[in-house]
Short mmCIF file of C-alpha atoms in Angstrom, two decimals:
data_model
loop_
_atom_site.label_atom_id
_atom_site.label_comp_id
_atom_site.label_asym_id
_atom_site.label_seq_id
_atom_site.Cartn_x
_atom_site.Cartn_y
_atom_site.Cartn_z
CA MET A 245 3.55 -5.62 -16.55
CA ALA A 246 5.35 -3.00 -18.00
CA LEU A 247 7.34 -1.86 -14.86
CA TYR A 248 9.97 -4.01 -16.14
CA SER A 249 11.73 -5.34 -19.49
CA GLU A 250 10.53 -8.82 -20.98
CA LYS A 251 14.51 -10.19 -20.45
CA VAL A 252 13.80 -8.98 -16.42
CA MET A 253 10.33 -10.82 -16.34
CA ASP A 254 12.03 -14.19 -18.47
CA HIS A 255 14.99 -13.90 -15.33
CA PHE A 256 12.24 -13.18 -13.00
CA ARG A 257 9.86 -16.28 -14.16
CA ASN A 258 12.69 -18.83 -15.03
CA PRO A 259 15.32 -18.08 -13.05
CA ARG A 260 18.63 -19.47 -13.90
CA ASN A 261 21.04 -21.20 -11.40
CA VAL A 262 18.77 -21.41 -8.64
CA GLY A 263 20.05 -23.59 -5.56
CA VAL A 264 22.76 -24.18 -3.34
CA ILE A 265 26.71 -25.79 -3.65
CA GLU A 266 26.85 -27.57 -0.49
CA ASP A 267 30.28 -28.09 -1.41
CA ALA A 268 31.16 -24.72 -2.87
CA ASP A 269 34.58 -23.03 -2.87
CA GLY A 270 33.27 -19.43 -2.26
CA VAL A 271 29.99 -18.14 -0.69
CA GLY A 272 29.04 -14.79 -0.97
CA GLU A 273 25.89 -12.97 0.86
CA VAL A 274 24.90 -9.05 0.53
CA GLY A 275 22.23 -7.21 1.37
CA ASN A 276 20.10 -6.88 4.48
CA ALA A 277 16.68 -8.53 5.42
CA LYS A 278 15.22 -5.42 6.87
CA CYS A 279 15.69 -3.62 3.50
CA GLY A 280 14.04 -6.30 1.63
CA ASP A 281 16.94 -8.10 -0.11
CA ILE A 282 19.21 -10.39 0.51
CA MET A 283 21.47 -12.46 -2.36
CA LYS A 284 23.33 -15.27 -1.93
CA ILE A 285 25.83 -16.77 -4.63
CA TYR A 286 27.78 -20.37 -4.46
CA LEU A 287 30.38 -20.76 -6.78
CA LYS A 288 32.42 -23.82 -7.81
CA ILE A 289 36.01 -23.06 -8.94
CA GLU A 290 38.57 -24.90 -10.50
CA ASN A 291 42.03 -23.54 -12.06
CA ASP A 292 40.73 -20.00 -11.14
CA VAL A 293 37.73 -20.59 -13.52
CA ILE A 294 34.21 -20.49 -12.25
CA THR A 295 33.12 -23.84 -13.20
CA ASP A 296 29.44 -23.84 -11.46
CA VAL A 297 27.52 -20.87 -9.85
CA LYS A 298 24.46 -21.23 -7.90
CA PHE A 299 22.14 -18.60 -6.09
CA SER A 300 19.40 -17.48 -3.77
CA THR A 301 17.78 -14.47 -3.03
CA PHE A 302 14.80 -12.75 -1.10
CA GLY A 303 13.59 -9.62 -2.82
CA CYS A 304 11.59 -8.18 -5.59
CA GLY A 305 11.46 -9.26 -9.07
CA SER A 306 14.30 -7.30 -10.39
CA ALA A 307 16.58 -8.47 -7.60
CA ILE A 308 15.94 -11.96 -8.77
CA ALA A 309 16.40 -11.45 -11.90
CA SER A 310 19.24 -9.83 -11.56
CA SER A 311 20.80 -12.52 -10.09
CA SER A 312 19.74 -14.85 -12.52
CA MET A 313 21.41 -12.81 -15.08
CA ALA A 314 24.41 -11.90 -13.04
CA THR A 315 25.14 -15.97 -12.46
CA GLU A 316 24.67 -16.47 -16.31
CA LEU A 317 27.35 -13.97 -17.03
CA ILE A 318 29.90 -15.52 -14.88
CA LYS A 319 29.72 -19.02 -15.39
CA GLY A 320 32.20 -20.99 -17.11
CA LYS A 321 34.04 -17.57 -16.88
CA PRO A 322 37.73 -17.07 -15.21
CA LEU A 323 37.63 -14.93 -11.95
CA SER A 324 38.99 -12.05 -13.68
CA GLN A 325 36.27 -11.45 -15.86
CA ALA A 326 33.80 -12.32 -13.20
CA LEU A 327 35.57 -9.68 -11.07
CA GLU A 328 35.03 -6.96 -14.10
CA LEU A 329 31.45 -7.49 -14.06
CA THR A 330 29.61 -4.42 -13.28
CA ASN A 331 26.15 -4.02 -12.16
CA LYS A 332 25.63 -1.36 -15.61
CA ALA A 333 26.59 -4.50 -17.36
CA VAL A 334 23.89 -6.78 -15.56
CA ALA A 335 21.60 -3.96 -15.79
CA GLU A 336 21.98 -4.25 -19.90
CA ALA A 337 21.60 -7.46 -20.54
CA LEU A 338 18.59 -7.47 -18.87
CA ASP A 339 17.23 -4.71 -21.19
CA GLY A 340 17.72 -2.27 -18.30
CA LEU A 341 15.93 -1.78 -15.03
CA PRO A 342 14.05 1.11 -13.25
CA ALA A 343 16.02 3.74 -11.55
CA HIS A 344 14.57 2.67 -8.05
CA LYS A 345 15.86 -0.80 -9.07
CA MET A 346 19.18 -0.40 -9.98
CA HIS A 347 20.30 -1.16 -6.38
CA CYS A 348 19.58 -4.53 -7.27
CA SER A 349 22.14 -4.98 -10.03
CA VAL A 350 24.10 -3.38 -7.51
CA LEU A 351 23.51 -5.90 -5.25
CA ALA A 352 24.41 -9.02 -7.57
CA GLU A 353 27.78 -7.12 -8.75
CA GLU A 354 28.65 -7.34 -4.94
CA ALA A 355 27.37 -10.87 -4.19
CA ILE A 356 29.84 -11.84 -6.91
CA ARG A 357 32.74 -10.02 -5.35
CA ALA A 358 31.69 -11.39 -1.86
CA ALA A 359 31.59 -15.01 -2.91
CA ILE A 360 35.17 -14.46 -4.84
CA LYS A 361 36.42 -12.89 -1.57
CA ASN A 362 35.37 -15.72 0.36
CA TYR A 363 37.00 -18.00 -1.95
CA TYR A 364 40.38 -15.94 -1.46
CA ASP A 365 39.83 -16.39 2.31
CA THR A 366 39.03 -19.87 2.77
CA HIS A 367 41.65 -20.88 0.63
CA GLY A 368 44.59 -18.73 1.26
CA ILE A 369 44.98 -16.90 -1.92
CA PRO A 370 46.61 -13.74 -1.58
CA TYR A 371 44.62 -10.52 -2.70
CA ASP A 372 44.98 -6.92 -3.21
CA LYS A 373 42.07 -5.64 -0.22
CA SER A 374 41.53 -2.55 -1.23
CA GLU A 375 39.91 -4.27 -4.41
CA PHE A 376 37.35 -5.44 -2.32
CA PRO A 377 35.77 -2.66 -0.16
CA ASP A 378 32.86 -3.32 2.26
CA PRO A 379 29.64 -4.12 0.19
CA SER A 380 26.61 -1.97 0.94
CA ASP A 381 23.94 -2.65 2.95
CA ALA A 382 20.97 -0.62 4.95
CA ASP A 383 23.33 1.76 6.14
CA GLU A 384 24.04 3.09 2.48
CA HIS A 385 20.19 3.59 1.82
CA PRO A 386 19.62 7.48 2.59
CA ALA A 387 17.36 8.04 5.09
CA ASP A 388 13.85 8.49 4.01
CA GLU A 389 11.90 11.60 4.52
CA ASP A 390 9.54 10.66 7.10
CA MET B 142 -3.88 -16.08 -18.40
CA ASP B 143 -7.31 -17.35 -18.52
CA LYS B 144 -9.60 -15.05 -16.38
CA MET B 145 -8.45 -11.93 -14.39
CA ILE B 146 -9.34 -12.18 -10.27
CA TYR B 147 -9.43 -8.41 -9.32
CA ALA B 148 -8.39 -8.44 -5.74
CA ASP B 149 -7.50 -5.36 -4.98
CA ASN B 150 -10.87 -3.00 -4.34
CA ALA B 151 -9.18 -0.77 -1.65
CA ALA B 152 -6.85 0.47 -4.20
CA THR B 153 -9.91 1.11 -6.59
CA THR B 154 -12.80 -0.35 -8.18
CA ALA B 155 -14.89 -0.91 -11.14
CA MET B 156 -17.53 1.63 -11.77
CA SER B 157 -20.82 -0.11 -11.47
CA GLU B 158 -22.57 -0.40 -15.09
CA ARG B 159 -25.33 1.94 -13.33
CA ALA B 160 -23.07 4.61 -12.30
CA ALA B 161 -21.37 4.50 -15.59
CA LYS B 162 -24.84 4.59 -17.50
CA ALA B 163 -25.67 7.86 -15.34
CA MET B 164 -22.54 9.59 -15.85
CA LEU B 165 -22.53 9.04 -19.81
CA PRO B 166 -25.48 12.08 -20.90
CA TYR B 167 -22.88 14.57 -19.22
CA LEU B 168 -20.13 13.84 -21.39
CA THR B 169 -22.09 15.13 -24.37
CA GLN B 170 -25.83 16.10 -23.79
CA ILE B 171 -26.05 17.89 -20.25
CA PHE B 172 -22.84 19.73 -20.79
CA GLY B 173 -23.92 22.75 -19.38
CA ASN B 174 -21.85 25.05 -16.62
CA PRO B 175 -24.02 24.83 -13.69
CA SER B 176 -23.04 28.87 -13.04
CA SER B 177 -24.60 29.74 -16.57
CA LEU B 178 -27.80 31.65 -16.21
CA HIS B 179 -29.38 29.92 -19.31
CA THR B 180 -31.15 26.42 -19.47
CA VAL B 181 -28.22 24.38 -20.72
CA GLY B 182 -26.52 25.47 -17.51
CA GLN B 183 -29.45 25.55 -15.18
CA ILE B 184 -30.29 21.91 -16.54
CA ALA B 185 -26.78 21.11 -15.26
CA LYS B 186 -26.95 22.98 -11.86
CA GLU B 187 -30.50 21.12 -10.94
CA GLU B 188 -28.73 17.76 -11.64
CA LEU B 189 -25.76 18.81 -9.51
CA GLU B 190 -27.97 19.76 -6.81
CA LYS B 191 -30.01 16.72 -7.27
CA ALA B 192 -26.61 14.41 -6.72
CA ARG B 193 -25.50 16.78 -3.51
CA ALA B 194 -29.11 15.53 -1.85
CA SER B 195 -28.65 12.06 -3.09
CA VAL B 196 -25.23 11.80 -1.46
CA ALA B 197 -26.44 13.76 2.15
CA ARG B 198 -29.52 11.34 2.26
CA SER B 199 -26.90 8.16 1.95
CA LEU B 200 -24.85 9.77 4.78
CA GLY B 201 -27.93 11.05 6.86
CA CYS B 202 -27.03 14.90 6.65
CA GLU B 203 -28.36 17.90 4.70
CA PRO B 204 -27.54 18.80 1.28
CA ARG B 205 -25.71 22.08 2.18
CA GLU B 206 -23.50 20.08 4.28
CA ILE B 207 -21.62 18.35 1.28
CA TYR B 208 -19.10 20.05 -0.47
CA PHE B 209 -17.81 17.85 -3.47
CA THR B 210 -14.13 17.83 -4.27
CA SER B 211 -12.01 16.00 -6.53
CA GLY B 212 -11.26 12.76 -4.08
CA GLY B 213 -10.37 12.10 -0.77
CA SER B 214 -7.06 13.26 -0.69
CA GLU B 215 -8.64 16.71 -1.40
CA ALA B 216 -11.40 16.28 0.90
CA ASP B 217 -8.80 15.26 3.97
CA ASN B 218 -6.18 18.16 2.87
CA GLN B 219 -9.10 20.59 3.02
CA ALA B 220 -10.86 19.53 6.34
CA ILE B 221 -7.04 19.45 7.98
CA ARG B 222 -5.94 22.69 6.55
CA SER B 223 -9.32 24.14 7.47
CA ALA B 224 -9.59 23.29 10.94
CA ALA B 225 -5.95 23.87 11.82
CA GLU B 226 -6.19 27.74 10.11
CA THR B 227 -9.31 28.09 12.49
CA GLY B 228 -7.34 26.50 15.77
CA ALA B 229 -4.24 28.69 14.85
CA GLY B 230 -6.74 31.72 14.77
CA LYS B 231 -7.55 30.90 18.20
CA GLY B 232 -3.75 30.17 19.50
CA LYS B 233 -4.42 26.37 19.05
CA LYS B 234 -1.72 24.71 17.40
CA HIS B 235 -1.93 21.01 18.62
CA ILE B 236 -3.37 18.22 16.27
CA ILE B 237 -4.28 14.55 17.35
CA THR B 238 -4.18 11.73 14.94
CA THR B 239 -3.02 8.27 14.70
CA ALA B 240 0.26 6.69 13.62
CA PHE B 241 -0.93 4.61 10.42
CA GLU B 242 -3.49 7.18 8.78
CA HIS B 243 -3.53 7.55 4.78
CA HIS B 244 -0.38 9.56 3.35
CA ALA B 245 -3.14 12.40 2.59
CA VAL B 246 -3.47 12.89 6.35
CA LEU B 247 0.17 12.08 7.57
CA HIS B 248 1.84 14.41 4.52
CA THR B 249 -0.73 17.46 5.38
CA LEU B 250 0.20 17.20 9.22
CA LYS B 251 3.91 16.79 8.38
CA LYS B 252 3.61 19.86 6.28
CA LEU B 253 1.69 21.82 9.52
CA GLU B 254 4.47 20.67 11.84
CA LYS B 255 6.58 22.42 9.77
CA GLU B 256 4.38 25.98 10.05
CA GLY B 257 4.90 25.61 13.81
CA PHE B 258 1.88 22.82 14.62
CA GLU B 259 2.35 19.98 17.29
CA VAL B 260 1.01 16.79 15.97
CA THR B 261 0.36 13.90 18.36
CA TYR B 262 0.79 10.59 16.62
CA LEU B 263 -1.26 7.82 18.68
CA PRO B 264 -0.22 4.49 18.90
CA VAL B 265 -2.61 1.79 17.55
CA GLY B 266 -1.33 -1.22 19.22
CA SER B 267 -0.64 -4.62 17.54
CA TYR B 268 -4.43 -4.92 16.19
CA GLY B 269 -4.66 -1.64 14.83
CA TYR B 270 -7.15 0.17 16.71
CA VAL B 271 -7.46 3.42 18.79
CA THR B 272 -9.20 4.19 21.95
CA ALA B 273 -11.40 6.99 22.64
CA GLU B 274 -9.78 7.26 26.36
CA GLN B 275 -6.48 7.54 24.21
CA VAL B 276 -7.87 10.48 22.18
CA LYS B 277 -9.25 11.97 25.54
CA GLN B 278 -5.74 11.44 27.33
CA ALA B 279 -4.29 13.18 24.32
CA ILE B 280 -6.73 16.49 23.89
CA ARG B 281 -5.35 19.52 25.31
CA PRO B 282 -6.50 23.03 25.83
CA SER B 283 -4.88 23.68 22.87
CA THR B 284 -5.97 21.09 20.32
CA ALA B 285 -7.67 22.45 17.27
CA LEU B 286 -8.12 19.22 15.92
CA VAL B 287 -8.44 15.21 16.28
CA THR B 288 -8.34 13.05 12.69
CA VAL B 289 -8.89 9.48 13.26
CA MET B 290 -9.29 7.39 9.80
CA TYR B 291 -12.85 5.88 9.88
CA ALA B 292 -11.33 2.26 8.88
CA ASN B 293 -7.54 1.76 7.89
CA ASN B 294 -7.00 0.87 4.10
CA GLU B 295 -4.63 -1.46 4.49
CA VAL B 296 -5.12 -3.67 7.47
CA GLY B 297 -9.25 -2.78 7.52
CA THR B 298 -9.82 -1.98 11.11
CA ILE B 299 -12.45 -0.05 11.85
CA GLN B 300 -11.72 2.12 14.56
CA PRO B 301 -14.54 3.58 17.23
CA ILE B 302 -15.56 6.57 15.54
CA ALA B 303 -18.64 7.56 17.52
CA GLU B 304 -17.02 7.24 20.61
CA ILE B 305 -14.01 9.53 19.38
CA ALA B 306 -16.72 11.82 18.03
CA GLU B 307 -17.83 12.13 21.84
CA VAL B 308 -15.06 12.97 23.66
CA CYS B 309 -14.08 14.96 21.22
CA ARG B 310 -17.45 16.85 21.54
CA ALA B 311 -17.36 17.04 24.86
CA ALA B 312 -13.81 18.43 24.75
CA GLY B 313 -15.14 21.21 22.28
CA VAL B 314 -12.37 19.72 19.63
CA THR B 315 -13.27 19.74 16.31
CA PHE B 316 -13.13 15.78 14.64
CA HIS B 317 -12.47 14.80 11.52
CA THR B 318 -12.33 11.21 9.87
CA ASP B 319 -10.93 10.24 6.46
CA ALA B 320 -14.03 7.84 5.36
CA VAL B 321 -12.68 6.85 2.08
CA GLN B 322 -12.36 2.99 2.81
CA ALA B 323 -15.56 2.93 4.86
CA VAL B 324 -18.57 4.60 3.43
CA GLY B 325 -20.39 2.40 0.93
CA HIS B 326 -18.72 -0.83 2.78
CA ILE B 327 -20.28 -0.60 6.45
CA PRO B 328 -22.88 1.79 7.46
CA VAL B 329 -21.69 5.32 7.79
CA ASP B 330 -24.47 8.04 9.20
CA VAL B 331 -22.78 11.19 9.97
CA LYS B 332 -25.48 12.48 12.19
CA ALA B 333 -25.41 9.29 14.49
CA ALA B 334 -21.37 9.19 14.53
CA GLY B 335 -21.37 12.60 15.48
CA VAL B 336 -18.49 13.51 13.20
CA ASP B 337 -17.65 17.57 12.35
CA MET B 338 -16.05 16.24 9.02
CA LEU B 339 -16.01 13.47 6.79
CA SER B 340 -13.95 12.49 3.74
CA LEU B 341 -15.23 10.31 1.17
CA SER B 342 -14.22 8.98 -2.76
CA ALA B 343 -16.27 7.54 -5.42
CA HIS B 344 -14.03 4.96 -6.97
CA LYS B 345 -13.97 3.11 -3.65
CA PHE B 346 -17.60 2.21 -4.04
CA HIS B 347 -17.79 1.59 -7.82
CA GLY B 348 -18.08 5.30 -8.82
CA PRO B 349 -15.79 7.40 -11.08
CA LYS B 350 -12.39 8.28 -10.21
CA GLY B 351 -11.67 11.92 -9.79
CA ILE B 352 -14.81 12.79 -7.43
CA GLY B 353 -15.18 12.39 -3.73
CA ALA B 354 -16.89 14.91 -0.84
CA LEU B 355 -16.27 16.27 2.39
CA TYR B 356 -18.96 16.39 4.50
CA CYS B 357 -18.90 19.61 6.96
CA ARG B 358 -21.37 19.64 9.61
CA ARG B 359 -23.47 23.09 9.94
CA GLY B 360 -21.77 25.53 12.05
CA VAL B 361 -17.98 24.00 11.65
CA PRO B 362 -16.08 26.79 9.76
CA LEU B 363 -14.96 25.74 6.53
CA ARG B 364 -11.99 27.53 4.92
CA THR B 365 -12.19 27.95 1.28
CA PHE B 366 -9.25 25.86 -0.37
CA ILE B 367 -9.47 26.37 -3.80
CA GLU B 368 -9.83 30.31 -4.83
CA GLY B 369 -11.58 31.11 -8.01
CA GLY B 370 -15.51 31.30 -8.33
CA ALA B 371 -18.42 30.87 -6.02
CA GLN B 372 -18.84 27.08 -6.52
CA GLU B 373 -19.48 24.63 -3.72
CA ARG B 374 -20.58 27.70 -1.73
CA GLY B 375 -17.78 29.42 -2.11
CA LYS B 376 -15.29 26.79 -0.36
CA ARG B 377 -13.97 24.90 -3.32
CA ALA B 378 -13.88 27.08 -6.62
CA GLY B 379 -13.64 25.17 -10.45
CA THR B 380 -16.70 24.20 -12.76
CA GLU B 381 -18.43 20.97 -11.36
CA ASN B 382 -18.02 17.53 -12.63
CA VAL B 383 -21.73 17.21 -12.63
CA GLY B 384 -21.62 13.92 -14.49
CA ALA B 385 -18.94 12.19 -11.92
CA ALA B 386 -21.09 13.82 -8.85
CA VAL B 387 -24.49 12.19 -10.19
CA ALA B 388 -22.45 8.96 -10.78
CA MET B 389 -21.10 9.35 -7.61
CA ALA B 390 -24.41 9.88 -6.24
CA VAL B 391 -26.01 6.61 -7.96
CA ALA B 392 -23.03 4.35 -7.18
CA LEU B 393 -23.39 5.63 -3.53
CA GLU B 394 -27.45 5.12 -3.28
CA ASP B 395 -26.45 0.91 -4.80
CA ALA B 396 -23.46 0.69 -2.37
CA VAL B 397 -25.54 1.94 0.82
CA SER B 398 -28.94 -0.57 -0.48
CA GLY B 399 -27.04 -3.47 -1.06
CA LEU B 400 -24.76 -2.85 1.95
CA THR B 401 -25.96 -5.46 4.29
CA GLU B 402 -26.33 -8.45 1.74
CA ASN B 403 -22.99 -7.71 0.45
CA ALA B 404 -21.03 -7.17 3.64
CA ALA B 405 -22.48 -10.42 4.74
CA LYS B 406 -21.42 -12.29 1.95
CA LEU B 407 -17.81 -10.63 1.88
CA VAL B 408 -17.54 -11.37 5.33
CA LYS B 409 -18.03 -15.00 4.49
CA MET B 410 -15.59 -15.05 1.68
CA ARG B 411 -12.92 -12.70 3.38
CA ASP B 412 -13.27 -15.30 6.79
CA ARG B 413 -12.59 -18.57 4.86
CA ILE B 414 -9.48 -16.93 3.16
CA ILE B 415 -7.71 -15.75 6.32
CA ASP B 416 -8.79 -19.11 7.33
CA GLY B 417 -7.10 -20.86 4.38
CA LEU B 418 -4.26 -18.66 4.25
CA LEU B 419 -3.02 -18.93 7.89
CA LYS B 420 -2.50 -22.46 7.69
CA ILE B 421 0.69 -21.40 5.70
CA PRO B 422 3.13 -22.18 7.81
CA HIS B 423 4.96 -18.77 9.63
CA SER B 424 2.38 -16.36 8.03
CA ARG B 425 0.19 -13.82 10.19
CA LEU B 426 -2.95 -11.81 9.39
CA ASN B 427 -2.22 -8.22 10.09
CA GLY B 428 -4.64 -6.21 11.97
CA GLY B 429 -7.68 -7.54 14.42
CA ARG B 430 -10.06 -9.83 13.19
CA GLU B 431 -13.34 -8.22 15.29
CA ASN B 432 -14.28 -4.76 13.72
CA ARG B 433 -12.43 -5.25 10.42
CA LEU B 434 -13.92 -4.28 6.82
CA PRO B 435 -15.82 -7.15 5.29
CA GLY B 436 -13.48 -7.13 1.95
CA ASN B 437 -10.14 -7.16 3.54
CA VAL B 438 -7.11 -9.29 4.18
CA ASN B 439 -4.01 -8.38 4.77
CA MET B 440 -0.91 -11.11 5.74
CA CYS B 441 2.70 -11.48 6.04
CA PHE B 442 4.70 -14.52 5.00
CA GLU B 443 7.94 -14.79 6.54
CA GLY B 444 11.08 -15.26 4.05
CA ILE B 445 10.03 -13.54 1.38
CA GLU B 446 9.27 -10.44 -0.31
CA GLY B 447 6.00 -8.67 -1.41
CA GLU B 448 6.64 -7.45 -4.83
CA SER B 449 7.70 -10.66 -5.88
CA LEU B 450 4.72 -12.37 -4.63
CA LEU B 451 2.32 -9.73 -6.23
CA LEU B 452 4.34 -10.27 -9.96
CA LEU B 453 3.56 -13.87 -9.46
CA LEU B 454 0.37 -13.46 -8.57
CA ASN B 455 -0.36 -11.52 -11.57
CA GLU B 456 1.21 -13.99 -13.50
CA LYS B 457 -1.57 -16.38 -12.06
CA GLY B 458 -4.11 -13.97 -13.03
CA ILE B 459 -4.75 -12.49 -9.48
CA CYS B 460 -4.20 -8.68 -8.91
CA ALA B 461 -3.58 -7.47 -5.35
CA SER B 462 -1.16 -5.35 -3.65
CA SER B 463 1.53 -5.61 -1.15
CA GLY B 464 2.97 -2.99 1.65
CA SER B 465 6.79 -3.94 0.95
CA ALA B 466 9.19 -1.19 0.34
CA CYS B 467 9.66 -2.40 -3.15
CA THR B 468 5.79 -1.98 -4.04
CA SER B 469 5.49 1.26 -2.35
CA GLY B 470 8.77 2.95 -4.23
CA SER B 471 10.32 3.75 -0.78
CA LEU B 472 12.85 2.02 1.01
CA ASP B 473 10.67 1.14 4.28
CA PRO B 474 7.92 -1.03 4.23
CA SER B 475 4.57 0.16 5.02
CA HIS B 476 4.01 2.52 7.60
CA VAL B 477 0.90 0.97 8.67
CA LEU B 478 2.85 -2.58 9.53
CA LEU B 479 5.23 -0.88 11.10
CA ALA B 480 2.65 1.03 13.14
CA LEU B 481 1.39 -2.16 14.39
CA GLY B 482 4.87 -2.79 15.37
CA LEU B 483 5.42 -5.53 12.56
CA PRO B 484 9.52 -5.96 12.43
CA HIS B 485 10.97 -4.58 8.59
CA GLU B 486 11.86 -7.88 7.59
CA VAL B 487 8.22 -9.37 8.46
CA ALA B 488 6.52 -6.26 6.88
CA HIS B 489 8.34 -6.91 3.15
CA GLY B 490 6.30 -10.07 3.06
CA SER B 491 2.61 -8.52 3.39
CA LEU B 492 -0.07 -9.61 0.55
CA ARG B 493 -3.22 -7.47 0.83
CA LEU B 494 -6.53 -8.76 -0.99
CA SER B 495 -9.16 -6.55 -0.98
CA PHE B 496 -12.36 -7.79 -2.49
CA SER B 497 -15.69 -6.65 -3.54
CA GLU B 498 -19.36 -8.11 -4.20
CA SER B 499 -18.22 -9.12 -7.77
CA ASN B 500 -15.94 -11.49 -6.51
CA THR B 501 -17.09 -15.05 -6.42
CA GLU B 502 -16.09 -18.27 -3.97
CA GLU B 503 -14.54 -19.54 -7.50
CA ASP B 504 -12.27 -16.60 -7.07
CA ALA B 505 -11.57 -17.50 -3.16
CA ASP B 506 -10.86 -21.47 -4.22
CA ALA B 507 -8.19 -19.62 -6.75
CA ILE B 508 -6.39 -17.52 -4.47
CA LEU B 509 -6.34 -20.40 -1.80
CA LYS B 510 -4.61 -22.50 -4.02
CA ALA B 511 -1.82 -20.08 -6.05
CA VAL B 512 -1.02 -17.75 -2.52
CA PRO B 513 0.41 -21.19 -0.88
CA GLU B 514 2.22 -22.20 -3.84
CA VAL B 515 3.87 -18.89 -4.97
CA VAL B 516 4.79 -18.43 -1.09
CA GLU B 517 6.13 -21.98 -0.91
CA TYR B 518 8.06 -21.23 -4.34
CA LEU B 519 9.36 -17.98 -3.23
CA ARG B 520 10.24 -19.63 0.01
CA SER B 521 12.55 -22.43 -1.88
CA ILE B 522 14.89 -19.68 -3.64
CA SER B 523 15.18 -17.16 -0.67
CA PRO B 524 18.27 -17.37 1.77
CA VAL B 525 16.09 -15.74 4.43
CA TRP B 526 13.93 -18.94 4.64
CA ASP B 527 16.92 -21.23 4.08
CA ASP B 528 18.19 -19.58 7.46
CA LEU B 529 15.06 -19.88 9.37
CA VAL B 530 14.73 -23.62 8.13
CA LYS B 531 18.07 -24.12 9.29
CA GLY B 532 18.04 -21.94 12.64
CA ARG B 533 20.74 -19.66 11.68
CA ARG B 534 17.62 -17.11 11.61
CA LYS B 535 14.71 -16.83 14.35
CA HIS B 536 11.74 -16.85 13.33
CA LEU B 537 9.73 -13.53 13.84
CA ILE B 538 6.22 -14.95 13.33
#
């Protein structure tokens, strides 16, 4: 379908890093089933480097593709680099997303940050709390006209 | 992709060969303007009126009660606007409708609300039906119009139109029905049903897009919707789309004459698909099984989202639709599914399959194989499904 780029369709059809890491060092879940998308990201971390990453996603084609691309972009990278990943970078790596689907890339960025925050929290690692604002959820959606 | 299976006939249908063939001469040869006095124009006029008479015959009314429009949405807009203005002239500014009408009706009513009308939205219950009794209870001395769809476009439930019409007639209230999904699919006789106004659209029954009609019973006031020339008895200006009107008439004749046979075939296919898909755990049929359009299947599968389901079915050559937010372009899932009382998270995982007589049992086989596969795959990558399976989240269906 012409709605999405070939890159989006490729990551949607053959998502990379799908699954669960049972003994993950950090897990982040963002989104809301009521709004139709939830992303969950599992990280395996050694010496501040993401050695493995998996995801599961409930959502539309671009949500699944954004999760897949985001995991590819942070795999093997130090946490500092993963924290710099922006939703724009995810969307660009997918050769763009339709305007009304940009929030899918935002979810991917937020899921990664949530997983890293969870890693810090569960491992007693100090961090600057102001750098981890609450991820967006249903409340951020503007009210429908109806 | 080898063969494409088109199962989205409630969105639009392919034009029939006969309708297409009937339309072609009007593009080049019979091109006259029906308002012209010369022979070329008068030939077009004659064909336009033959088409009107044919549509009237198919619906059981007089030709002068048929007004051609650009389609179902325009017919809905004109009917509602007209009845509202007529009502307002008598100080009546209350309208009754249902919670799950098409947006052509709902958005027109929303606009009227802003203009000072009060609208009652009747609930449709968990199976998707209103009753004549509900309408009766809602009618007030100030009610200008009741507008209830003949059959719902998403869940296919057929409303008790004749009974509602009777209630309206007794109360002296104008009754309009959006019959876009019904005409050509189930028997529709406007006189037997007793409706005052009825909207239809040609492309839902193998006619061309861009043409529809409004039936307006003689004696029911109809306001001019598009100002300009005197076409359509002065109620809708604009040079008539003669070829499309002719093709619509042909498509409707065929739909009506083949209706009983096609409906029997479709009901069989529909029920087989519903029964087959209900075997998927935590699935449900949306809308009641009785009084349902012959070709409509609408299901929800818990733990997955509709757009990804559609995309993967499309990869397998199956064209369907969904009421998920992502397919509607809005943030909320279908207002129809919400009106049935479905929770948002369930409504996001909906699938509508709508069949025409050109679908085959092989299509049904392919659908019954593909849908469970795709649902299972999407559940395997869904954190919601994982939570449901592990008991961290409660099953809703």
